[in-house]
Coordinates of C-alpha atoms and ligand atoms in Angstrom, one line a residue:
X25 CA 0.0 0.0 0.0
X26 CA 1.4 3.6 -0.8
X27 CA 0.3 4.9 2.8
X28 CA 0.8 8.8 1.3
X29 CA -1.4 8.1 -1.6
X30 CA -4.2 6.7 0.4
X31 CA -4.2 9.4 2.7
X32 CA -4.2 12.3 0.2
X33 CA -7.2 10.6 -1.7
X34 CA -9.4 10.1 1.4
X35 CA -8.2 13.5 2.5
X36 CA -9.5 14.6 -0.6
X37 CA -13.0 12.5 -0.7
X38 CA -13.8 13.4 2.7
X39 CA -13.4 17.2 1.8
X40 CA -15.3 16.6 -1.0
X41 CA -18.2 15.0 0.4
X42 CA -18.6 16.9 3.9
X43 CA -18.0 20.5 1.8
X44 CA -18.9 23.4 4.1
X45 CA -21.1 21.1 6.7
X46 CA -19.7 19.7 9.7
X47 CA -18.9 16.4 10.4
X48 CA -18.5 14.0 14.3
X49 CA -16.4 11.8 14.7
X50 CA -16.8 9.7 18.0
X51 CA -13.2 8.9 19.2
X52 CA -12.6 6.0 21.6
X53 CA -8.9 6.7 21.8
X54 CA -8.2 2.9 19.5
X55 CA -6.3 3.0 16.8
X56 CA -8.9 2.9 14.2
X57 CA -11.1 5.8 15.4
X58 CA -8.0 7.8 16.0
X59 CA -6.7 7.5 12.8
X60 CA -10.2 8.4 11.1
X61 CA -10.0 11.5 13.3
X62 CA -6.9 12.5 12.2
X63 CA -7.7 12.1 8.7
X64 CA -10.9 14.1 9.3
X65 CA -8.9 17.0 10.9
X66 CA -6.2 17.1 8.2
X67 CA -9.6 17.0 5.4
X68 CA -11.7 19.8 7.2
X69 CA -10.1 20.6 10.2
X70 CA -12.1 22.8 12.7
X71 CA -15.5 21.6 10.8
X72 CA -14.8 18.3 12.2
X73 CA -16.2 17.7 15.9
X74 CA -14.3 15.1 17.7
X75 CA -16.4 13.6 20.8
X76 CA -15.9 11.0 23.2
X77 CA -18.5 9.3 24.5
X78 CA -17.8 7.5 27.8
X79 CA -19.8 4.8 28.0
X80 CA -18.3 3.7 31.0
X81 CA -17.1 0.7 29.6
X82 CA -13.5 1.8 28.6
X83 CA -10.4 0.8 30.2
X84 CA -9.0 2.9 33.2
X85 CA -8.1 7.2 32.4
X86 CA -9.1 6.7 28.7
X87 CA -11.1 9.9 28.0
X88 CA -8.4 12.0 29.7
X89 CA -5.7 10.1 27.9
X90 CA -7.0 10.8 24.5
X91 CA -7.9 14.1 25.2
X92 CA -4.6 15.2 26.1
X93 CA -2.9 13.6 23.5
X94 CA -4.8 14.7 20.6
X95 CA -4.3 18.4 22.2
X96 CA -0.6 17.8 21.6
X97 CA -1.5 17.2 18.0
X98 CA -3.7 20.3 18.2
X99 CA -7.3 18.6 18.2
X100 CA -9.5 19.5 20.6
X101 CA -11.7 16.7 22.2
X102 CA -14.7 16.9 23.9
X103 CA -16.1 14.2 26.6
X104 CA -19.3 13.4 26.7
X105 CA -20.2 11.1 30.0
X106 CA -22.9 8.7 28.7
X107 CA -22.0 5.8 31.3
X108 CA -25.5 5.5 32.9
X109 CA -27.3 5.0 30.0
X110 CA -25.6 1.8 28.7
X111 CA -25.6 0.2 32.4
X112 CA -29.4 0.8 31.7
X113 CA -29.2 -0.8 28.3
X114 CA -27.1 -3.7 29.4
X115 CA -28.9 -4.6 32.9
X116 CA -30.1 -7.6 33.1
X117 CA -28.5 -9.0 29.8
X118 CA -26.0 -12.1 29.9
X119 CA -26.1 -13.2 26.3
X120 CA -23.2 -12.0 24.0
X121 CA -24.9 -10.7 21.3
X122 CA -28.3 -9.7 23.4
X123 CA -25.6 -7.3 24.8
X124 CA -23.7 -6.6 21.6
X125 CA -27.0 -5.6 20.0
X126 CA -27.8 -3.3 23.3
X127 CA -24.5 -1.6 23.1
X128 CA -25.0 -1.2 19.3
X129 CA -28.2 0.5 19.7
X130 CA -27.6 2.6 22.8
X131 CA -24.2 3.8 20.8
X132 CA -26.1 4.9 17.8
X133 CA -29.3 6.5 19.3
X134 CA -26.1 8.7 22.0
X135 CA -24.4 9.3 18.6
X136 CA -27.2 10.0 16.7
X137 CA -28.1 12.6 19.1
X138 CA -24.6 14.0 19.2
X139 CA -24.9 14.7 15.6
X140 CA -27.7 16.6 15.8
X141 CA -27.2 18.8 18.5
X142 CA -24.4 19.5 16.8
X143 CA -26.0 20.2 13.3
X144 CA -23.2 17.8 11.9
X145 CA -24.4 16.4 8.5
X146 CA -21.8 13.4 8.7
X147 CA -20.0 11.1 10.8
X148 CA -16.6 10.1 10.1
X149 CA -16.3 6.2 11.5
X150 CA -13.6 3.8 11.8
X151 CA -14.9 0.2 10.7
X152 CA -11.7 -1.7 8.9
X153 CA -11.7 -4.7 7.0
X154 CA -12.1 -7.2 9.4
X155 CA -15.2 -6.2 10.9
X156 CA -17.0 -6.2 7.8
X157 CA -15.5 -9.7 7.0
X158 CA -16.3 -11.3 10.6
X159 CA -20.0 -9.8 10.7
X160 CA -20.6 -10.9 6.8
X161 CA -19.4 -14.1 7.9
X162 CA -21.5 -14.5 10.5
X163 CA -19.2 -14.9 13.3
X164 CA -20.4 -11.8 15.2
X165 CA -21.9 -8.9 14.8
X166 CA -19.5 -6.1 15.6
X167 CA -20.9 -3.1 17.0
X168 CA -20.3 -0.7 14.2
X169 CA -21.4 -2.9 11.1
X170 CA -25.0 -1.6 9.9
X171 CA -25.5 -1.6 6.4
X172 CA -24.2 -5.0 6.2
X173 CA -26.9 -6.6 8.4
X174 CA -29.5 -4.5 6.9
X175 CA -29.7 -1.4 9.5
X176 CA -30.0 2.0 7.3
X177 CA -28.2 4.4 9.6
X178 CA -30.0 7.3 8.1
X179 CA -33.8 5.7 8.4
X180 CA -32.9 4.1 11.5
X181 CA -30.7 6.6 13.5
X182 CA -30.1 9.9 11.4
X183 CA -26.9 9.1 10.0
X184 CA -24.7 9.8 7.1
X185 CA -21.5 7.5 7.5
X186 CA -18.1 7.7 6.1
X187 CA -15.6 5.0 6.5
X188 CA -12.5 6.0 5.1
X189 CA -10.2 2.6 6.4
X190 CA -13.2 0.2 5.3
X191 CA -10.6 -1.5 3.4
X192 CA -7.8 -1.9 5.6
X193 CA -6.7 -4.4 8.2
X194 CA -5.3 -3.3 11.2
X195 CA -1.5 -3.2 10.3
X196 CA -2.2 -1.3 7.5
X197 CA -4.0 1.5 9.2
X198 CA -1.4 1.5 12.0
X199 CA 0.9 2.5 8.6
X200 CA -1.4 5.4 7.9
X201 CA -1.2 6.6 12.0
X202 CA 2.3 6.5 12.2
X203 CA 2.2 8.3 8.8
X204 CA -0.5 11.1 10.1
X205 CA 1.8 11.5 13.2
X206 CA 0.1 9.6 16.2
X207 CA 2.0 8.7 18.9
X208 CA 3.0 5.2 19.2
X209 CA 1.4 5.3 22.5
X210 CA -2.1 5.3 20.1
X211 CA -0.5 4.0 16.6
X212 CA 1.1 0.9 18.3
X213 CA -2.0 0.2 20.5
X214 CA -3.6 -3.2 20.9
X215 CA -7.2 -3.3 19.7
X216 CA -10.5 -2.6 21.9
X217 CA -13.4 -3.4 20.9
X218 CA -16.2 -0.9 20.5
X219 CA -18.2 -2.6 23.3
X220 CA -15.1 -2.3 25.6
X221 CA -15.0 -4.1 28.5
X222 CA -18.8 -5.9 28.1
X223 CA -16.6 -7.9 25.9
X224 CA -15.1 -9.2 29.0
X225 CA -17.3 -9.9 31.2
X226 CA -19.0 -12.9 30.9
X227 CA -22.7 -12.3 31.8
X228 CA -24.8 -9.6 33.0
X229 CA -22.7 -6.1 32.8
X230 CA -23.0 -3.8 35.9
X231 CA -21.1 -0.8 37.0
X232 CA -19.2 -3.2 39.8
X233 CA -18.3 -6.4 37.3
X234 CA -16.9 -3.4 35.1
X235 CA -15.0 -2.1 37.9
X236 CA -13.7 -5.4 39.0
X237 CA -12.4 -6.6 35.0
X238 CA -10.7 -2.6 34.3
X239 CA -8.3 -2.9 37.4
X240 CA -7.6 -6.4 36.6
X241 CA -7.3 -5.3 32.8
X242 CA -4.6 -2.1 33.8
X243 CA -2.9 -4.9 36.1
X244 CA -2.4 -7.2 33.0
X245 CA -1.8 -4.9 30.5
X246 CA 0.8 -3.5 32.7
X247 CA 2.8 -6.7 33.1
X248 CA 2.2 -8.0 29.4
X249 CA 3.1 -4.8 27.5
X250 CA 6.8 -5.9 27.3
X251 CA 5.5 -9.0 25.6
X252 CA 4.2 -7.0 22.4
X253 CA 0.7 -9.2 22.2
X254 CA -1.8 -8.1 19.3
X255 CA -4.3 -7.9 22.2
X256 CA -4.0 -9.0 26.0
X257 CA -7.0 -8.7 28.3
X258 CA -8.7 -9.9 31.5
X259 CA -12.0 -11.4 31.6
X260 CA -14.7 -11.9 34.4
X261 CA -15.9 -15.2 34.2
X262 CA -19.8 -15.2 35.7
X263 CA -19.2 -18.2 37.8
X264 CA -17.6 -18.0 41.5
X265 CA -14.5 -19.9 43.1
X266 CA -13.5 -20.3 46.6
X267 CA -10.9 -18.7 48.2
X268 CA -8.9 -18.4 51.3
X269 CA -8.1 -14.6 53.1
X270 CA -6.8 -14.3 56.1
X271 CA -7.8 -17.8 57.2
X272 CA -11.2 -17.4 56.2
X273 CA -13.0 -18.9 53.3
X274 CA -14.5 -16.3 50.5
X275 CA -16.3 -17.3 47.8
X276 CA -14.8 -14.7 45.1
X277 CA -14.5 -13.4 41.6
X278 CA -13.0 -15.7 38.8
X279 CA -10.4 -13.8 36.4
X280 CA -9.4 -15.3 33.3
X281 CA -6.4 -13.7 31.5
X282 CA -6.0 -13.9 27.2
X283 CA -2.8 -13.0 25.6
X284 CA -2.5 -13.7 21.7
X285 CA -0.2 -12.7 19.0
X286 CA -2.3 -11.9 15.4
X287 CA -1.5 -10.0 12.3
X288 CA -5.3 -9.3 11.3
X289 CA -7.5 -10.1 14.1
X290 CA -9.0 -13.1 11.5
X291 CA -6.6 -16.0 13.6
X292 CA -4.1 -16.1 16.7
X293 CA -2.0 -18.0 18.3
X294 CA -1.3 -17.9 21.9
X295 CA 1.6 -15.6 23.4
X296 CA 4.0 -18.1 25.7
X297 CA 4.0 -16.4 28.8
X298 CA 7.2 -16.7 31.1
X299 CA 5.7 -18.3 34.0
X300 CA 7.1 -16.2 36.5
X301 CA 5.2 -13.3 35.0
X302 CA 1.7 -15.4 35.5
X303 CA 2.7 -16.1 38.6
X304 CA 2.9 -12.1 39.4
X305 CA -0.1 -12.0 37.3
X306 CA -1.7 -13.4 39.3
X307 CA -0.5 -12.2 42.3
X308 CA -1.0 -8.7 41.8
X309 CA -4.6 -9.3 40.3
X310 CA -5.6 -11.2 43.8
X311 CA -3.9 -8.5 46.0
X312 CA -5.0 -5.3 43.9
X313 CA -8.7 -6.3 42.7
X314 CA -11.3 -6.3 45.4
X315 CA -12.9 -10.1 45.6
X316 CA -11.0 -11.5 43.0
X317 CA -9.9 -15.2 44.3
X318 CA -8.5 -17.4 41.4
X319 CA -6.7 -16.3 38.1
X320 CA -6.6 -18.6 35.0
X321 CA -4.6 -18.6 31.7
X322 CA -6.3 -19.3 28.5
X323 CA -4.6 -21.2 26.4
X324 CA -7.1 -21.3 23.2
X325 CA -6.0 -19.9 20.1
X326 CA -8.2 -18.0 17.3
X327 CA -9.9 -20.7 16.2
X328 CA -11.3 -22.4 17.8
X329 CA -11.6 -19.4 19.9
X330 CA -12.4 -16.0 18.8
X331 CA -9.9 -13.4 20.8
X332 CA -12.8 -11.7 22.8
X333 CA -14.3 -14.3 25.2
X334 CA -18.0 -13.7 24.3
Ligands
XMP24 P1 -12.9 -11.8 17.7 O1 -13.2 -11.8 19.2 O2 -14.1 -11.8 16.8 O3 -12.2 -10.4 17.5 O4 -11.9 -12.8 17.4 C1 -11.5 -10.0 16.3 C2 -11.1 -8.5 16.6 O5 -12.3 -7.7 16.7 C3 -12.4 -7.1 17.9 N1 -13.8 -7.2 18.3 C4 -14.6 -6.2 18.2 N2 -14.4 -4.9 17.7 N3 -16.7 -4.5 18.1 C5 -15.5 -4.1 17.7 O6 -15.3 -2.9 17.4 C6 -17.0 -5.7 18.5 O7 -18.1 -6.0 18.8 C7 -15.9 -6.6 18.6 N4 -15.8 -7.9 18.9 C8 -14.5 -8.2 18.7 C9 -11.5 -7.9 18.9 O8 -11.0 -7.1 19.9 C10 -10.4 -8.4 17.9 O9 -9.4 -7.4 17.7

């Protein structure tokens, strides 16, 4: 791919399309999003609102993260704190794609909103390759695939959608960060899903199961970084284990911990953790997340597993 050809011609299609309106992009601080930002900024620059939408799902000092560093590439972010509405949308919901289709739909009604208050005509998203693959496929439905299963964004939620990476995978739009000038911090990230941390929680999502899998997620993250995974994360398992503190028995929280190596997200293989740094794993994620008792490593690789858990 010539990465400075493909960025002058989206450049040049997304100034073409949005004109004189405004456009939203909703920035989750990933890779993918970032990058369409970016892009957006260098095609219309200050007609481009960039919004984050905390959807209290996201891993631990995100919004203020992403803020800061886009202000250091001179793009100003605003948060928008929209956590109580998708622990609404998600109560009560243990099935995978029940909750996938929840977060899908409470993300697009926030955005759609968004858009309008903000008389943007446009919304600038960052759906790559895989996604549309995986979802055509059947495999799942990721959150920001409409068209493909038959949802009209504009009938549906009031929305014009431009996806400028739609046919790259995931090293080839970390060429085009790098090339835009994102950090690595951001151009060298591992992949989040959209639905963040629901991902990783295996049943019903509440405010305290997404508390308990983002300290355990910064705690693995943290240890694993030095490993370069495609993706490394912690998972809540729904069922209980039991434990022994301080002499007493405590039936507690189950954490499983993924670590694969991938080139497109489509297969991975397993990253061969140094046992002395699952034993700390572990460790650390029993001393330093409230009622966790038990930490397991998954040995599955993509397939038969996906990389998410559910
Ligand atoms: P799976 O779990 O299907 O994941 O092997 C493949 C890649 O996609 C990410 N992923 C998602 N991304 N919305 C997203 O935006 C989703 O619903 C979703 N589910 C999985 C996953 O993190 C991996 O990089």
């Amino acid at each position: 791919m010539d990465v400075q050809a493909f960025i002058a011609q989206q450049v040049e299609e997304i100034r073409g399309i949005v004109g004189s309106e405004k456009a939203l992009v909703a920035l989750s601080g990933g890779v993918d999003s970032s990058t369409v930002a970016l892009l957006g900024h260098r095609a219309v620059g200050d007609q481009l609102d960039c919004l984050f939408i905390d959807d209290g799902l996201m891993r631990k000092n995100e919004g203020p993260m992403v803020q800061e560093t886009f202000a250091r590439l001179g793009v100003k972010v605003r948060i928008m704190d929209a956590a109580q509405r998708f622990f609404d949308a998600l109560k009560g919901l243990p099935d995978p794609e029940e909750k996938r289709k929840a977060f899908r739909d409470t993300f697009y009604r926030t955005l759609g909103e968004a858009v309008r208050e903000s008389g943007a005509k446009f919304m600038l998203q960052g759906t790559i390759a895989a996604d549309v693959i995986e979802t055509q496929k059947g495999i799942k439905t990721q959150h920001n695939i409409l068209e493909q299963i038959g949802i009209d964004p504009a009938a549906e939620y009031g929305l014009c959608i431009l996806e400028p990476l739609k046919t790259l995978f995931k090293h080839e739009v970390r060429e085009v960060a790098r090339a835009l000038g994102l950090p690595p911090e951001i151009s060298e990230r591992q992949p989040f899903p959209g639905p963040g941390l629901a991902t990783r929680i295996v049943g019903e999502v509440t405010p305290e199961r997404v508390a308990t899998v983002r300290e355990a997620q910064a705690i693995v993250e943290e240890e694993l970084e030095e490993l370069k995974p495609f993706q490394c994360m912690a998972v809540l398992l729904s069922d209980r284990a039991t434990g022994l503190r301080d002499g007493e028995r405590e039936l507690g929280q189950i954490i499983a911990v993924r670590a694969v190596y991938s080139k497109d997200a489509m297969t991975a293989d397993v990253v061969q953790v140094p046992w002395e740094k699952l034993t700390r794993l572990q460790q650390r994620i029993c001393a330093e997340v409230p009622g966790v008792v038990k930490v397991l490593y998954d040995l599955t690789p993509k397939p038969p597993s996906t990389i998410e858990y559910v």
